[in-house]
Structure formats: C-alpha cells, structure tokens
Coordinates of C-alpha atoms in Angstrom, one line a residue:
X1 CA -16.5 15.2 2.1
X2 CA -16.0 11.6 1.0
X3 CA -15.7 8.6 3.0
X4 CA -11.9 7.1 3.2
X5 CA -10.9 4.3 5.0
X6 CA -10.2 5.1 8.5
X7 CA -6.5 4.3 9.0
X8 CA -6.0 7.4 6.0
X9 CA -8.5 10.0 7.7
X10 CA -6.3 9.3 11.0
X11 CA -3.1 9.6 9.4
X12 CA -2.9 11.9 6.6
X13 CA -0.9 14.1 8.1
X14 CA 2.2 11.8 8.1
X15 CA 1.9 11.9 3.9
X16 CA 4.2 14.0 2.1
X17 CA 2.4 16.2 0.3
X18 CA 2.4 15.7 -3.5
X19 CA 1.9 13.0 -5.8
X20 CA 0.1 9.6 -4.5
X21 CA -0.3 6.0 -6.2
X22 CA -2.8 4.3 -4.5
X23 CA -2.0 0.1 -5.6
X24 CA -6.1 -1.1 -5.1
X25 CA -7.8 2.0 -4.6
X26 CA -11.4 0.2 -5.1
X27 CA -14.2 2.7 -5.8
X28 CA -12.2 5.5 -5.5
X29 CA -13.1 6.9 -1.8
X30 CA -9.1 7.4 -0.6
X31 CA -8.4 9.1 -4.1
X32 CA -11.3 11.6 -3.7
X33 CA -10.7 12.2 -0.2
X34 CA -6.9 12.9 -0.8
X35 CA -7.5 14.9 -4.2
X36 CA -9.9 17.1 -1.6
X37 CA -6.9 18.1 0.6
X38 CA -4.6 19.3 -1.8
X39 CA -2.9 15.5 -3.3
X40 CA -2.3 14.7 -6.7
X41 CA -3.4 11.4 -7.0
X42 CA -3.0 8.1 -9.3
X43 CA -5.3 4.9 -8.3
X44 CA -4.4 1.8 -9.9
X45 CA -7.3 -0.7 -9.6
X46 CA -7.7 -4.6 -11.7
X47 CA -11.1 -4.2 -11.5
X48 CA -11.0 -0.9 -13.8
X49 CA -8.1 -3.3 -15.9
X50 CA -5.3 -1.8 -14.2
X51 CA -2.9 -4.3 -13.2
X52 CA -0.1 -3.7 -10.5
X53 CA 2.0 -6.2 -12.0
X54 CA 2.8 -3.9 -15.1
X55 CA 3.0 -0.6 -13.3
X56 CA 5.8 -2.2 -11.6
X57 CA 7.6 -3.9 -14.4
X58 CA 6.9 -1.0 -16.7
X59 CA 6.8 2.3 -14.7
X60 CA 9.9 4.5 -13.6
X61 CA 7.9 7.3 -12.1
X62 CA 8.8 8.1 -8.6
X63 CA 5.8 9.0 -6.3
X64 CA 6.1 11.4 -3.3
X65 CA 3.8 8.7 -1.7
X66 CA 2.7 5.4 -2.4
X67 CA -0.3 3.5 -0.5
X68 CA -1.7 0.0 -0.4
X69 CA -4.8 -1.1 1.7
X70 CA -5.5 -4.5 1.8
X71 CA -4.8 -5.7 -1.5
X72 CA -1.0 -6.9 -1.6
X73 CA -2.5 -10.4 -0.4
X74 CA -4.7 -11.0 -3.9
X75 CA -0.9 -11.1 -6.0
X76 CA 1.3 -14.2 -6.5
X77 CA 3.5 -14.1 -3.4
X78 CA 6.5 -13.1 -6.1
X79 CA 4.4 -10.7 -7.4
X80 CA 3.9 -9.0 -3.9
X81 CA 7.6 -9.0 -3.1
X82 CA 8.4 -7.4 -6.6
X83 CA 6.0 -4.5 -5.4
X84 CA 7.1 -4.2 -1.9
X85 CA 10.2 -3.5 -3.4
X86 CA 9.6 -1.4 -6.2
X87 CA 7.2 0.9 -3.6
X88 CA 10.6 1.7 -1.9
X89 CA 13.0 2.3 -4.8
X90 CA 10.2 4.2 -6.5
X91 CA 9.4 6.9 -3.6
X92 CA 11.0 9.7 -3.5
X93 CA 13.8 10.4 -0.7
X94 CA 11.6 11.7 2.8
X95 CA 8.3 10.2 0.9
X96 CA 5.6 7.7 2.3
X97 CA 4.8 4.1 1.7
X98 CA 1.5 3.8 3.7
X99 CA 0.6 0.4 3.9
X100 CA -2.1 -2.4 5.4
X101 CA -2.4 -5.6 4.9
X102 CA -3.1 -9.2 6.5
X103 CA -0.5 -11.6 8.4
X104 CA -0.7 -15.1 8.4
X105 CA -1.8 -15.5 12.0
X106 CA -4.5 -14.4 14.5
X107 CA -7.8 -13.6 13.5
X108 CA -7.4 -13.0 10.1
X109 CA -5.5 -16.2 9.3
X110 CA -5.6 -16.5 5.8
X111 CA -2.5 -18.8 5.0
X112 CA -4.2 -21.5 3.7
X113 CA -5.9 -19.5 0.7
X114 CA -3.4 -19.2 -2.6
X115 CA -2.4 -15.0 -1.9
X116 CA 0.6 -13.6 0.1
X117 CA 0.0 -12.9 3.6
X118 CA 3.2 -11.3 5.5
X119 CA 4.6 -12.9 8.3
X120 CA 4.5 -11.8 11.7
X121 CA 7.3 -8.9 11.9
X122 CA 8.2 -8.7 8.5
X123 CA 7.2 -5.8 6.9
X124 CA 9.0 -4.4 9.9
X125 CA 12.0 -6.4 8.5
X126 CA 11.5 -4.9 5.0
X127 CA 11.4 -1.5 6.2
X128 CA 14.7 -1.6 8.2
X129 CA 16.6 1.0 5.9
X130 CA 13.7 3.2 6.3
X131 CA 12.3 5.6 9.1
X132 CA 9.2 3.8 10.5
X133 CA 6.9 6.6 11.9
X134 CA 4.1 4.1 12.6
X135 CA 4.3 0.6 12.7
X136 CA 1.0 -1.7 14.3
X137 CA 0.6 -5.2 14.0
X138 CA -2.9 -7.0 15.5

C-alpha cells in the first residue's frame, strides 16, 4: 500500500468514484494510492513538463473528480483563478474538487513571496454554488 498524503487517506470516501486529475501530483504517491482502490487517475506534474496552465486552456474533458494539494500557490495569481474555475466547470455534476492550499495569514504566511495564497474565507466564497461537505481553515 502506498503512502498518500493524509488529508486523501482520511477522506477518500467523499470522492466520486471514477476518473481523477490530480493538478501537482509530485512523485506520484496520491495517484498510486487512488489507482489501488479502484480510481482512474490523470496526474499532471511541471516537474514531469506538465503544465497546469495548458490543461486548462486546452483541455475539455470533464473529470468525476479533480484534486489539488498544495500547489495552486506556485501559479501567477491569474493563473490560479483561471484554474479554480475551470476545476468547477470541468467536474462532472455530483463530482469532487478536493482541495488544499495556503492562506495568506497565520502560520504559514506566505504573502510576501510572488505565488497566490487565498484569502481568509475565500475558497468558501468560490464554492458558494456548490455543496461543501468539508470545509477547514487553520
């Protein structure tokens, strides 16, 4: 059994099963572990050359879920809004967008650094239209 990040172990159940983009899936460790229980998978990484910016500007596929853990913060803060909104209009109806990343405040205050960190409460505000079956912020 492979090693995923913890917030995925935890919460698989709440993805719809099916197909799966992962936007910086790193060495691979979600995609393995969600292949292993029964997900089709797609991992999209820039340091394999994969860049999100042209899966988004170029790809119409729609994606029974779609997952992001701590990477939205390395794009061009246009870049990441373009994303965060093609990840909704580009999963299908009762799918999953599973996502993590950084605020601008507390602990991991990284506003000063030239990425896109999400405001307190915003991603909430994104999400609105959307069911929210888990939402943290710390």
């Amino acid at each position: 059994m492979t090693n995923p990040t913890p917030y995925l172990k935890t919460h698989v159940q709440l993805l719809k099963k099916g197909r799966v983009l992962d936007l910086g899936s790193g060495d691979g460790r979600n995609i393995a572990f969600l292949r292993e229980n029964g997900f089709e998978v797609k991992g999209i990484e820039k340091n394999y050359g994969d860049m999100i910016e042209d899966v988004i500007r170029t790809s119409d596929t729609h994606w029974d879920t779609i997952m992001s853990f701590y990477t939205l913060h390395f794009l061009p803060p246009e870049v990441t809004q373009e994303t965060y909104a093609w990840m909704k209009q580009h999963t299908v109806s009762g799918g999953v967008n599973m996502l993590i990343d950084f605020i601008d405040e507390g602990e991991w205050d990284l506003s000063e650094t030239h990425g896109f960190y999400l405001k307190k409460g915003e991603l909430r505000e994104m999400y609105a239209d959307w069911e929210i079956v888990q939402y943290e912020e710390k």
